[in-house]
Tab-separated table of C-alpha atoms and ligand atoms in Angstrom:
chain	number	residue	atom	x	y	z
A	6	MET	CA	150.431	131.989	127.482
A	7	ILE	CA	149.726	129.581	130.672
A	8	TYR	CA	147.483	126.396	130.154
A	9	PHE	CA	146.153	125.985	133.799
A	10	ASP	CA	143.172	124.405	133.198
A	11	ASN	CA	144.039	121.007	132.440
A	12	ALA	CA	141.885	119.534	135.140
A	13	ALA	CA	139.271	119.915	132.482
A	14	THR	CA	141.904	118.467	129.443
A	15	SER	CA	145.033	118.160	129.276
A	16	TRP	CA	146.628	120.556	127.486
A	17	PRO	CA	149.139	120.265	125.730
A	18	LYS	CA	149.457	116.526	124.423
A	19	PRO	CA	153.081	114.526	123.898
A	20	PRO	CA	153.771	115.039	120.230
A	21	GLU	CA	152.770	111.065	119.651
A	22	VAL	CA	149.925	111.307	120.129
A	23	LYS	CA	148.992	113.593	116.789
A	24	GLU	CA	151.052	110.983	114.968
A	25	ALA	CA	149.920	108.058	116.114
A	26	MET	CA	145.735	109.254	114.449
A	27	VAL	CA	147.357	110.857	111.656
A	28	ARG	CA	149.025	107.873	110.857
A	29	PHE	CA	145.303	105.872	112.071
A	30	MET	CA	143.805	108.041	109.540
A	31	GLU	CA	147.186	107.589	106.883
A	32	GLU	CA	147.238	104.239	107.089
A	33	ILE	CA	144.676	102.400	108.387
A	34	GLY	CA	140.508	103.657	108.914
A	35	ALA	CA	138.728	100.878	108.388
A	36	ASN	CA	135.935	99.327	111.031
A	37	PRO	CA	137.673	97.629	113.766
A	38	GLY	CA	136.446	93.582	114.639
A	39	ARG	CA	133.960	93.739	111.459
A	40	SER	CA	135.553	92.502	108.913
A	41	GLY	CA	139.059	90.088	108.278
A	42	HIS	CA	140.446	91.916	105.777
A	43	LEU	CA	143.954	93.485	106.131
A	44	LEU	CA	142.980	97.353	107.318
A	45	SER	CA	139.772	95.734	109.826
A	46	ILE	CA	142.297	93.576	111.906
A	47	GLU	CA	144.873	96.509	111.832
A	48	ALA	CA	142.746	98.767	113.238
A	49	ALA	CA	141.417	95.895	115.357
A	50	ARG	CA	145.002	95.600	116.635
A	51	ILE	CA	145.508	99.029	118.141
A	52	LEU	CA	142.454	98.660	120.192
A	53	TYR	CA	143.676	95.633	121.429
A	54	GLU	CA	146.842	97.442	121.974
A	55	ALA	CA	145.413	100.584	124.289
A	56	ARG	CA	143.338	97.818	126.421
A	57	GLU	CA	146.724	95.918	126.961
A	58	THR	CA	148.293	98.820	127.855
A	59	LEU	CA	145.733	100.094	130.299
A	60	SER	CA	145.632	96.624	131.770
A	61	LYS	CA	148.797	97.527	132.804
A	62	LEU	CA	148.628	100.584	133.743
A	63	PHE	CA	146.165	99.739	136.257
A	64	ASN	CA	147.413	95.923	136.782
A	65	ILE	CA	144.455	94.243	135.284
A	66	LYS	CA	144.506	89.968	134.645
A	67	ASP	CA	142.106	90.477	131.652
A	68	SER	CA	142.242	93.514	129.247
A	69	SER	CA	138.878	91.986	127.889
A	70	ARG	CA	137.183	93.209	130.922
A	71	ILE	CA	137.877	97.515	129.746
A	72	VAL	CA	134.946	98.304	127.625
A	73	PHE	CA	135.985	101.354	126.292
A	74	THR	CA	133.209	104.791	125.983
A	75	LEU	CA	133.361	108.891	124.975
A	76	ASN	CA	134.729	109.265	129.157
A	77	ALA	CA	134.152	109.592	132.240
A	78	THR	CA	130.300	110.227	132.718
A	79	GLU	CA	129.385	107.636	129.605
A	80	SER	CA	131.414	104.735	132.273
A	81	ILE	CA	130.218	106.712	135.617
A	82	ASN	CA	126.549	106.150	133.579
A	83	LEU	CA	127.266	102.329	132.471
A	84	ALA	CA	128.161	101.837	136.539
A	85	LEU	CA	125.685	102.956	137.931
A	86	LYS	CA	122.283	101.868	136.110
A	87	GLY	CA	123.583	98.544	134.615
A	88	LEU	CA	123.779	97.655	138.398
A	89	LEU	CA	121.488	99.517	140.481
A	90	ARG	CA	118.125	98.068	140.967
A	91	PRO	CA	115.189	99.969	142.814
A	92	GLY	CA	115.417	98.525	146.375
A	93	ASP	CA	118.738	98.739	146.324
A	94	HIS	CA	120.944	101.425	148.779
A	95	ILE	CA	124.307	103.186	147.635
A	96	ILE	CA	126.568	105.119	149.406
A	97	THR	CA	128.679	108.295	148.026
A	98	SER	CA	130.460	111.598	149.629
A	99	SER	CA	128.926	114.870	149.459
A	100	ILE	CA	132.739	115.666	147.181
A	101	GLU	CA	131.112	114.437	143.981
A	102	HIS	CA	131.427	115.208	140.304
A	103	ASN	CA	127.748	116.068	138.689
A	104	SER	CA	128.908	113.101	136.683
A	105	VAL	CA	128.122	110.610	139.553
A	106	MET	CA	125.760	111.991	141.492
A	107	ARG	CA	123.393	113.548	138.358
A	108	PRO	CA	122.682	109.548	137.802
A	109	LEU	CA	122.339	109.259	141.390
A	110	ARG	CA	119.623	111.714	141.864
A	111	ASP	CA	118.048	109.903	138.406
A	112	LEU	CA	117.899	106.683	139.804
A	113	GLU	CA	116.642	108.086	143.342
A	114	LYS	CA	113.495	108.503	141.399
A	115	LYS	CA	113.501	104.866	139.732
A	116	GLY	CA	113.478	103.452	143.467
A	117	VAL	CA	117.692	103.965	144.593
A	118	GLU	CA	118.296	104.740	147.952
A	119	LEU	CA	121.041	106.797	148.318
A	120	SER	CA	123.119	108.284	150.855
A	121	VAL	CA	125.738	111.163	150.710
A	122	VAL	CA	128.186	111.322	153.218
A	123	PRO	CA	130.067	114.500	154.222
A	124	CYS	CA	133.189	115.097	153.488
A	125	SER	CA	135.685	117.618	155.770
A	126	PRO	CA	135.962	121.695	154.359
A	127	LYS	CA	138.920	120.517	152.919
A	128	GLY	CA	137.412	117.341	151.397
A	129	GLU	CA	138.490	114.866	153.185
A	130	LEU	CA	136.915	111.641	153.715
A	131	ASP	CA	136.682	109.538	156.992
A	132	SER	CA	136.515	105.800	155.928
A	133	ARG	CA	134.549	105.250	159.243
A	134	ASP	CA	131.632	107.221	158.012
A	135	ILE	CA	130.969	105.485	154.969
A	136	LYS	CA	131.278	102.289	157.415
A	137	LYS	CA	128.403	104.164	159.839
A	138	LYS	CA	126.152	103.986	156.603
A	139	ILE	CA	126.644	100.257	155.681
A	140	GLN	CA	122.981	99.038	155.815
A	141	SER	CA	121.427	94.930	154.538
A	142	ARG	CA	120.734	96.880	151.059
A	143	THR	CA	123.568	98.255	150.079
A	144	ARG	CA	125.092	97.305	147.217
A	145	MET	CA	127.626	98.935	146.494
A	146	ILE	CA	130.182	102.971	147.149
A	147	VAL	CA	130.627	104.845	145.006
A	148	LEU	CA	133.522	107.736	145.064
A	149	ASN	CA	136.061	109.698	143.681
A	150	HIS	CA	139.790	109.052	144.022
A	151	ALA	CA	140.385	113.093	143.818
A	152	SER	CA	138.291	116.194	144.106
A	153	ASN	CA	138.549	118.086	140.502
A	154	VAL	CA	137.428	121.081	142.824
A	155	THR	CA	139.551	120.870	145.745
A	156	GLY	CA	142.534	118.138	144.113
A	157	THR	CA	142.403	116.333	147.696
A	158	LEU	CA	142.209	112.962	147.025
A	159	LEU	CA	139.290	109.962	148.498
A	160	PRO	CA	141.189	106.261	150.599
A	161	VAL	CA	140.063	104.605	147.739
A	162	GLY	CA	141.944	101.839	149.144
A	163	GLU	CA	140.043	101.322	152.492
A	164	VAL	CA	137.041	101.854	151.553
A	165	GLY	CA	137.798	99.359	149.428
A	166	ARG	CA	138.781	96.608	151.433
A	167	MET	CA	135.697	97.765	153.625
A	168	ALA	CA	133.745	96.967	150.936
A	169	ARG	CA	135.415	93.410	150.347
A	170	LYS	CA	134.568	92.570	153.906
A	171	HIS	CA	130.907	93.847	153.560
A	172	SER	CA	130.676	92.493	149.860
A	173	LEU	CA	129.472	95.660	148.601
A	174	LEU	CA	130.631	96.665	145.348
A	175	LEU	CA	133.741	100.024	144.908
A	176	LEU	CA	133.345	102.028	141.769
A	177	VAL	CA	136.182	105.005	141.330
A	178	ASP	CA	135.975	107.840	139.472
A	179	ALA	CA	138.961	107.916	138.288
A	180	ALA	CA	138.908	110.901	136.257
A	181	GLN	CA	141.654	113.017	138.041
A	182	THR	CA	143.790	110.765	139.280
A	183	ALA	CA	144.417	108.021	135.688
A	184	GLY	CA	147.905	108.896	134.854
A	185	ALA	CA	148.353	111.192	137.789
A	186	TYR	CA	148.304	108.982	140.681
A	187	PRO	CA	148.755	104.767	140.802
A	188	ILE	CA	145.906	102.972	140.876
A	189	ASP	CA	146.301	99.407	141.124
A	190	MET	CA	142.659	97.447	140.807
A	191	GLU	CA	143.962	94.874	142.849
A	192	ARG	CA	145.891	96.319	146.645
A	193	ASP	CA	142.830	99.273	146.098
A	194	GLU	CA	139.965	96.452	146.075
A	195	ILE	CA	138.840	98.675	143.281
A	196	ASP	CA	135.815	96.399	141.535
A	197	LEU	CA	134.539	98.971	138.923
A	198	LEU	CA	137.241	101.782	137.411
A	199	ALA	CA	136.296	104.942	135.260
A	200	PHE	CA	137.871	106.735	133.600
A	201	THR	CA	138.908	109.184	131.185
A	202	GLY	CA	141.173	109.599	128.369
A	203	HIS	CA	141.928	113.134	127.918
A	204	LYS	CA	142.752	114.255	131.226
A	205	SER	CA	145.860	112.825	132.466
A	206	LEU	CA	146.266	109.778	130.544
A	207	TYR	CA	146.888	112.123	127.384
A	208	GLY	CA	144.344	111.062	124.794
A	209	PRO	CA	141.674	112.607	122.503
A	210	GLN	CA	138.404	113.866	123.837
A	211	GLY	CA	136.261	111.222	123.581
A	212	THR	CA	137.986	108.719	125.065
A	213	GLY	CA	137.694	106.842	128.008
A	214	GLY	CA	137.299	104.134	129.340
A	215	LEU	CA	135.786	101.382	132.484
A	216	VAL	CA	137.088	98.329	134.104
A	217	ILE	CA	135.155	95.841	135.064
A	218	GLY	CA	136.247	93.895	138.138
A	219	GLU	CA	135.844	90.003	138.526
A	220	ARG	CA	133.583	90.480	140.662
A	221	VAL	CA	130.669	92.046	139.150
A	222	ASN	CA	129.074	89.665	136.848
A	223	GLU	CA	128.799	91.459	133.443
A	224	LYS	CA	125.715	89.309	132.087
A	225	GLU	CA	123.676	90.556	135.095
A	226	MET	CA	124.682	94.289	133.954
A	227	ILE	CA	122.601	95.788	131.675
A	228	PRO	CA	123.692	97.508	129.486
A	229	LEU	CA	123.803	101.691	127.694
A	230	LYS	CA	123.468	100.402	124.874
A	231	HIS	CA	121.902	97.773	121.724
A	232	GLY	CA	122.677	97.507	118.946
A	233	GLY	CA	125.445	95.909	116.549
A	234	THR	CA	129.407	94.083	118.131
A	235	GLY	CA	130.680	93.162	114.751
A	236	SER	CA	130.511	89.902	116.521
A	237	ARG	CA	127.270	87.074	117.157
A	238	SER	CA	125.393	88.831	114.080
A	239	GLU	CA	123.563	85.854	114.186
A	240	PHE	CA	121.747	86.474	116.851
A	241	GLU	CA	119.457	89.074	117.722
A	242	GLU	CA	119.979	89.260	121.115
A	243	GLN	CA	123.347	91.566	122.550
A	244	PRO	CA	125.877	89.435	122.641
A	245	ASP	CA	126.401	88.729	126.975
A	246	PHE	CA	130.850	88.472	126.882
A	247	LEU	CA	133.340	90.783	127.305
A	248	PRO	CA	133.879	93.314	125.886
A	249	ASP	CA	131.181	93.287	122.656
A	250	ARG	CA	128.222	93.502	125.249
A	251	PHE	CA	128.595	97.082	125.576
A	252	GLU	CA	130.182	98.219	122.694
A	253	SER	CA	127.548	98.380	120.307
A	254	GLY	CA	128.270	100.272	117.591
A	255	THR	CA	131.505	102.064	115.818
A	256	PRO	CA	134.014	102.316	118.388
A	257	ASN	CA	136.214	106.324	117.710
A	258	ALA	CA	138.863	103.973	116.958
A	259	VAL	CA	140.399	107.339	116.084
A	260	GLY	CA	140.816	108.118	119.368
A	261	ILE	CA	141.457	105.242	120.817
A	262	ALA	CA	144.405	105.199	118.606
A	263	GLY	CA	145.493	108.815	119.879
A	264	LEU	CA	145.054	107.297	124.030
A	265	LEU	CA	146.486	103.979	123.168
A	266	ALA	CA	150.371	106.509	122.325
A	267	GLY	CA	148.921	109.075	125.478
A	268	VAL	CA	148.676	105.820	128.012
A	269	ARG	CA	152.346	104.648	126.284
A	270	PHE	CA	153.443	108.298	126.629
A	271	VAL	CA	152.366	108.134	130.218
A	272	LEU	CA	154.128	104.614	130.570
A	273	LYS	CA	157.689	105.622	129.655
A	274	GLN	CA	157.353	108.985	131.674
A	275	GLY	CA	156.055	106.749	134.767
A	276	VAL	CA	153.183	107.711	136.261
A	277	GLU	CA	155.801	108.222	140.649
A	278	SER	CA	157.259	110.714	138.696
A	279	ILE	CA	154.398	112.548	136.693
A	280	ARG	CA	153.331	112.715	139.804
A	281	ARG	CA	156.502	113.457	141.352
A	282	HIS	CA	157.143	116.950	139.140
A	283	GLU	CA	153.080	117.594	139.567
A	284	SER	CA	153.583	117.660	143.294
A	285	HIS	CA	156.920	119.614	143.370
A	286	LEU	CA	154.721	122.019	141.365
A	287	ILE	CA	151.804	122.210	143.540
A	288	GLU	CA	153.746	122.745	146.805
A	289	LYS	CA	155.077	125.340	144.546
A	290	LEU	CA	152.168	127.396	143.608
A	291	ILE	CA	150.221	126.858	147.316
A	292	GLU	CA	154.378	128.037	149.078
A	293	GLY	CA	153.562	131.173	146.505
A	294	PHE	CA	150.297	131.525	147.613
A	295	LYS	CA	149.224	130.850	151.348
A	296	ASP	CA	151.391	133.839	153.115
A	297	ILE	CA	148.946	136.378	150.886
A	298	PRO	CA	146.177	137.770	153.476
A	299	GLN	CA	143.988	137.820	150.345
A	300	ILE	CA	143.949	134.944	149.214
A	301	THR	CA	142.001	132.029	150.572
A	302	LEU	CA	143.393	128.238	149.643
A	303	TYR	CA	140.718	124.998	149.596
A	304	GLY	CA	141.981	121.797	150.122
A	305	THR	CA	144.301	119.694	151.680
A	306	ALA	CA	148.125	121.169	152.283
A	307	GLU	CA	149.561	117.759	152.932
A	308	MET	CA	151.478	117.628	149.830
A	309	LYS	CA	150.813	113.321	150.429
A	310	ASP	CA	146.821	113.726	149.628
A	311	ARG	CA	146.159	115.572	146.928
A	312	ILE	CA	146.729	115.696	143.606
A	313	ALA	CA	148.383	119.238	141.442
A	314	THR	CA	144.815	120.973	141.397
A	315	LEU	CA	144.020	123.956	143.722
A	316	SER	CA	140.973	125.946	144.290
A	317	PHE	CA	141.487	129.419	145.603
A	318	ASN	CA	139.428	132.614	146.838
A	319	ILE	CA	140.893	136.259	146.408
A	320	LYS	CA	138.854	138.448	148.841
A	321	ASN	CA	136.257	141.084	147.746
A	322	LEU	CA	136.608	139.135	144.207
A	323	SER	CA	134.328	136.858	142.423
A	324	PRO	CA	136.138	133.667	140.910
A	325	SER	CA	135.280	134.882	137.164
A	326	GLU	CA	136.760	138.179	137.922
A	327	VAL	CA	139.995	136.752	139.136
A	328	ALA	CA	139.822	134.407	135.671
A	329	SER	CA	139.038	137.409	133.665
A	330	LEU	CA	142.271	139.254	134.913
A	331	VAL	CA	144.582	136.536	135.445
A	332	GLU	CA	143.828	135.948	131.543
A	333	GLU	CA	143.565	139.718	129.948
A	334	GLU	CA	146.446	141.032	131.996
A	335	PHE	CA	149.334	137.739	132.487
A	336	GLY	CA	147.875	134.797	130.131
A	337	ILE	CA	146.451	132.214	132.420
A	338	LEU	CA	144.116	129.824	131.134
A	339	CYS	CA	141.894	128.167	134.132
A	340	ARG	CA	138.235	127.262	134.586
A	341	PRO	CA	136.809	129.423	137.495
A	342	GLY	CA	133.138	128.686	139.260
A	343	LEU	CA	131.073	125.111	140.653
A	344	HIS	CA	133.383	122.495	138.242
A	345	CYS	CA	130.812	121.055	137.600
A	346	ALA	CA	130.528	119.967	141.631
A	347	PRO	CA	127.900	122.148	143.255
A	348	SER	CA	127.607	119.632	146.048
A	349	ALA	CA	131.811	119.753	146.606
A	350	HIS	CA	131.493	123.382	146.626
A	351	ARG	CA	128.230	123.090	149.520
A	352	THR	CA	130.829	121.016	151.159
A	353	ILE	CA	133.427	123.623	150.953
A	354	GLY	CA	131.875	126.716	151.856
A	355	THR	CA	132.442	128.590	148.142
A	356	PHE	CA	128.118	127.600	146.603
A	357	PRO	CA	127.440	129.103	145.008
A	358	LYS	CA	129.359	131.424	143.214
A	359	GLY	CA	132.908	129.023	143.575
A	360	THR	CA	136.222	128.901	142.917
A	361	VAL	CA	139.107	129.882	140.669
A	362	ARG	CA	141.319	126.730	139.625
A	363	PHE	CA	144.678	125.965	138.291
A	364	SER	CA	145.191	122.792	137.136
A	365	LEU	CA	148.639	122.542	136.427
A	366	SER	CA	149.888	118.781	133.953
A	367	THR	CA	152.997	116.687	133.664
A	368	PHE	CA	153.891	119.659	131.038
A	369	THR	CA	153.840	122.234	133.306
A	370	SER	CA	157.090	123.536	133.940
A	371	ASP	CA	158.733	126.071	137.425
A	372	GLY	CA	158.660	128.778	135.385
A	373	GLU	CA	155.117	128.631	134.614
A	374	VAL	CA	154.193	127.900	137.744
A	375	LYS	CA	156.932	131.326	139.331
A	376	ARG	CA	155.141	133.434	136.712
A	377	SER	CA	151.363	132.633	137.703
A	378	ILE	CA	152.586	133.282	141.213
A	379	GLU	CA	154.421	136.774	140.546
A	380	ALA	CA	150.984	137.280	138.207
A	381	VAL	CA	148.444	137.210	141.209
A	382	ARG	CA	150.685	139.411	143.401
A	383	HIS	CA	150.466	141.768	140.776
A	384	LEU	CA	147.254	141.842	140.503
A	385	LEU	CA	146.287	142.263	144.184
A	386	HIS	CA	149.078	144.913	143.800
A	387	GLN	CA	146.914	146.947	141.444
A	388	LYS	CA	143.740	146.612	143.768
A	389	ASP	CA	145.003	147.366	146.905
B	11	MET	CA	151.640	71.709	104.999
B	12	VAL	CA	148.513	71.196	106.627
B	13	TYR	CA	146.968	74.463	107.839
B	14	GLY	CA	143.353	74.324	110.469
B	15	VAL	CA	141.959	77.373	111.313
B	16	ILE	CA	140.382	78.734	115.351
B	17	LEU	CA	137.135	80.082	114.529
B	18	PHE	CA	135.891	82.751	117.965
B	19	PRO	CA	132.890	84.966	119.119
B	20	SER	CA	134.812	87.741	118.438
B	21	THR	CA	138.084	90.136	117.042
B	22	TYR	CA	139.104	90.449	120.638
B	23	PHE	CA	139.784	86.979	121.357
B	24	ALA	CA	141.448	86.258	118.171
B	25	LEU	CA	143.970	89.535	118.763
B	26	ARG	CA	144.125	87.630	122.050
B	27	ALA	CA	145.357	84.380	120.588
B	28	GLU	CA	147.125	85.060	118.174
B	29	LYS	CA	149.639	87.197	121.481
B	30	LYS	CA	148.990	84.395	123.275
B	31	SER	CA	150.838	82.267	120.544
B	32	LYS	CA	153.411	84.133	119.585
B	33	GLU	CA	154.347	84.985	122.671
B	34	LYS	CA	154.607	81.134	122.953
B	35	GLY	CA	157.306	80.868	119.864
B	36	LEU	CA	154.203	79.071	117.809
B	37	SER	CA	153.383	79.716	114.541
B	38	VAL	CA	149.945	81.623	113.535
B	39	ARG	CA	148.395	84.009	111.401
B	40	LEU	CA	145.142	86.233	111.651
B	41	ILE	CA	143.721	85.867	108.132
B	42	PRO	CA	139.784	85.892	107.029
B	43	VAL	CA	137.686	83.458	107.719
B	44	PRO	CA	137.393	81.079	104.946
B	45	ARG	CA	134.456	81.118	102.308
B	46	HIS	CA	132.878	77.237	103.591
B	47	LEU	CA	132.999	79.150	106.924
B	48	SER	CA	131.204	81.368	109.264
B	49	SER	CA	132.172	83.720	111.702
B	50	ASP	CA	130.922	86.793	112.429
B	51	CYS	CA	134.372	88.483	113.634
B	52	GLY	CA	135.200	88.403	109.982
B	53	VAL	CA	138.474	86.270	111.070
B	54	CYS	CA	140.066	83.578	112.529
B	55	LEU	CA	143.734	82.065	113.583
B	56	ARG	CA	145.390	80.170	110.869
B	57	ILE	CA	147.767	76.910	112.273
B	58	PHE	CA	148.976	74.567	111.325
B	59	TRP	CA	147.116	71.911	111.783
B	60	GLU	CA	149.609	69.606	114.035
B	61	GLN	CA	149.898	72.028	116.294
B	62	ARG	CA	146.002	72.867	117.069
B	63	GLU	CA	145.685	70.715	120.784
B	64	THR	CA	148.801	73.003	122.372
B	65	ILE	CA	147.065	75.725	120.947
B	66	GLU	CA	144.286	75.082	121.203
B	67	SER	CA	145.090	73.701	125.502
B	68	LEU	CA	147.007	76.756	126.044
B	69	LEU	CA	144.344	79.541	124.662
B	70	LYS	CA	141.675	77.754	126.744
B	71	GLU	CA	144.727	78.625	130.021
B	72	GLU	CA	144.753	81.872	128.521
B	73	GLY	CA	140.915	82.428	129.071
B	74	VAL	CA	140.168	83.198	124.860
B	75	ARG	CA	136.726	81.832	124.471
B	76	MET	CA	136.636	80.061	120.794
B	77	GLU	CA	134.205	79.261	118.345
B	78	GLY	CA	135.600	75.330	116.723
B	79	VAL	CA	138.893	74.809	114.864
B	80	HIS	CA	138.376	73.083	111.868
B	81	PRO	CA	140.951	71.724	108.887
B	82	MET	CA	141.831	74.202	106.121
B	83	GLU	CA	140.368	72.797	102.683
C	401	LIG	C1	136.047	114.021	139.315
C	401	LIG	C2	134.843	113.787	137.698
C	401	LIG	N1	134.695	113.399	137.573
C	401	LIG	C3	134.276	113.397	136.450
C	401	LIG	C4	134.653	113.941	135.054
C	401	LIG	C5	133.716	113.376	133.911
C	401	LIG	O1	134.694	113.338	133.033
C	401	LIG	P1	134.456	113.139	131.634
C	401	LIG	O2	134.302	115.214	131.151
C	401	LIG	O3	135.444	113.209	130.596
C	401	LIG	O4	133.891	112.636	131.095
C	401	LIG	C6	135.185	115.205	135.466
C	401	LIG	C7	135.652	115.791	134.657
C	401	LIG	O5	135.186	115.912	134.050
C	401	LIG	C8	135.888	115.017	137.160
C	401	LIG	O6	136.331	115.651	137.222
């Protein structure tokens, strides 16, 4: 079997992720931040270490500014709904995932004005097109760091500098890049970073977070949830300090134990070296496909501008037919269709059928890429 | 030895205080909050009372929020 659906969730995970979760269940298990007993402190230590380790990965000075969530979707909702008010204007790109588009369409109904800047058919964004949309009421720009459909990277650093110049906030959806591509909150001038734990950070599902940069006033940001935090229980009002303000309710501590192990794994390998490996493989895959006349490839062909996720289509076959054929005959697991990103597919001209998507990970081997190229060639041969 | 405790608004800050103090070679320990005091997160930092000023100014510098320093009975 060849698992090529890492953009949805990475698999396999490093063995230490499972080990950390088992250790948490067997030896710790308590509720973090709710008591002073030994096991509660140990559980809180896991969360603390996870924040510190993520701070190293993203270059964050103050780890209290990392808020844990269930996934990138929750993080994006928290940032958008927490900060935008009726009358505010926000700019996004046409290549976004529904986890950005849907909350924005909802906010639009509530009086937030939205501008969607078109990307090229390869999924490239020209930051000058963002600049043209800035107006007096613009408050924020939200972009994915790389598209889950095209794999094309967006110029977040460039947009970040522009956002600072105009006193706007930049929210980056790093669901596809955190762990697979270098991210530096300071260098890229990112104000809000939404990440998910279960993709290139190699943690379990149900983990993620939002990094709230120093330019964001957390006291003015409305939580999605209010409730118990283990702190300030004498008051019925929500705490105004981080991270507690946005972390009501018992956290997914066992999941975060796994996430901590995943992030440590990424740091040990090194993001640059993970990136080199994945770039090498995706280049091989693109080379293997590009001379086949029946195949259309999407996204940029520039390796430096893309991640290891490739969308393609085969002439006269629907994406779901291709996916079921490669699974049945060659054991390749991938994802066909719209990938929760209808706007991205409109941008590249593949709506409503979508594309077939092969997405790799640090565990993908040269042999798997080679076999998958052979499999697709074989399939075309049979169809002829 | 006379001990004291530092209270914090949340566990996050208690853990940060422990880490920053230990990095400076100060001898501290996270313990349950003594009964006569109250702090909701349940954990506080036990310190040597004579080091309280050093630790307090270190923690302030490190952005740790504190809720009070008390001698231990
Ligand atoms: C670009 C992008 N944004 C957001 C998400 C949402 O991530 P999650 O499902 O972990 O909330 C995904 C993946 O599903 C994604 O690819």
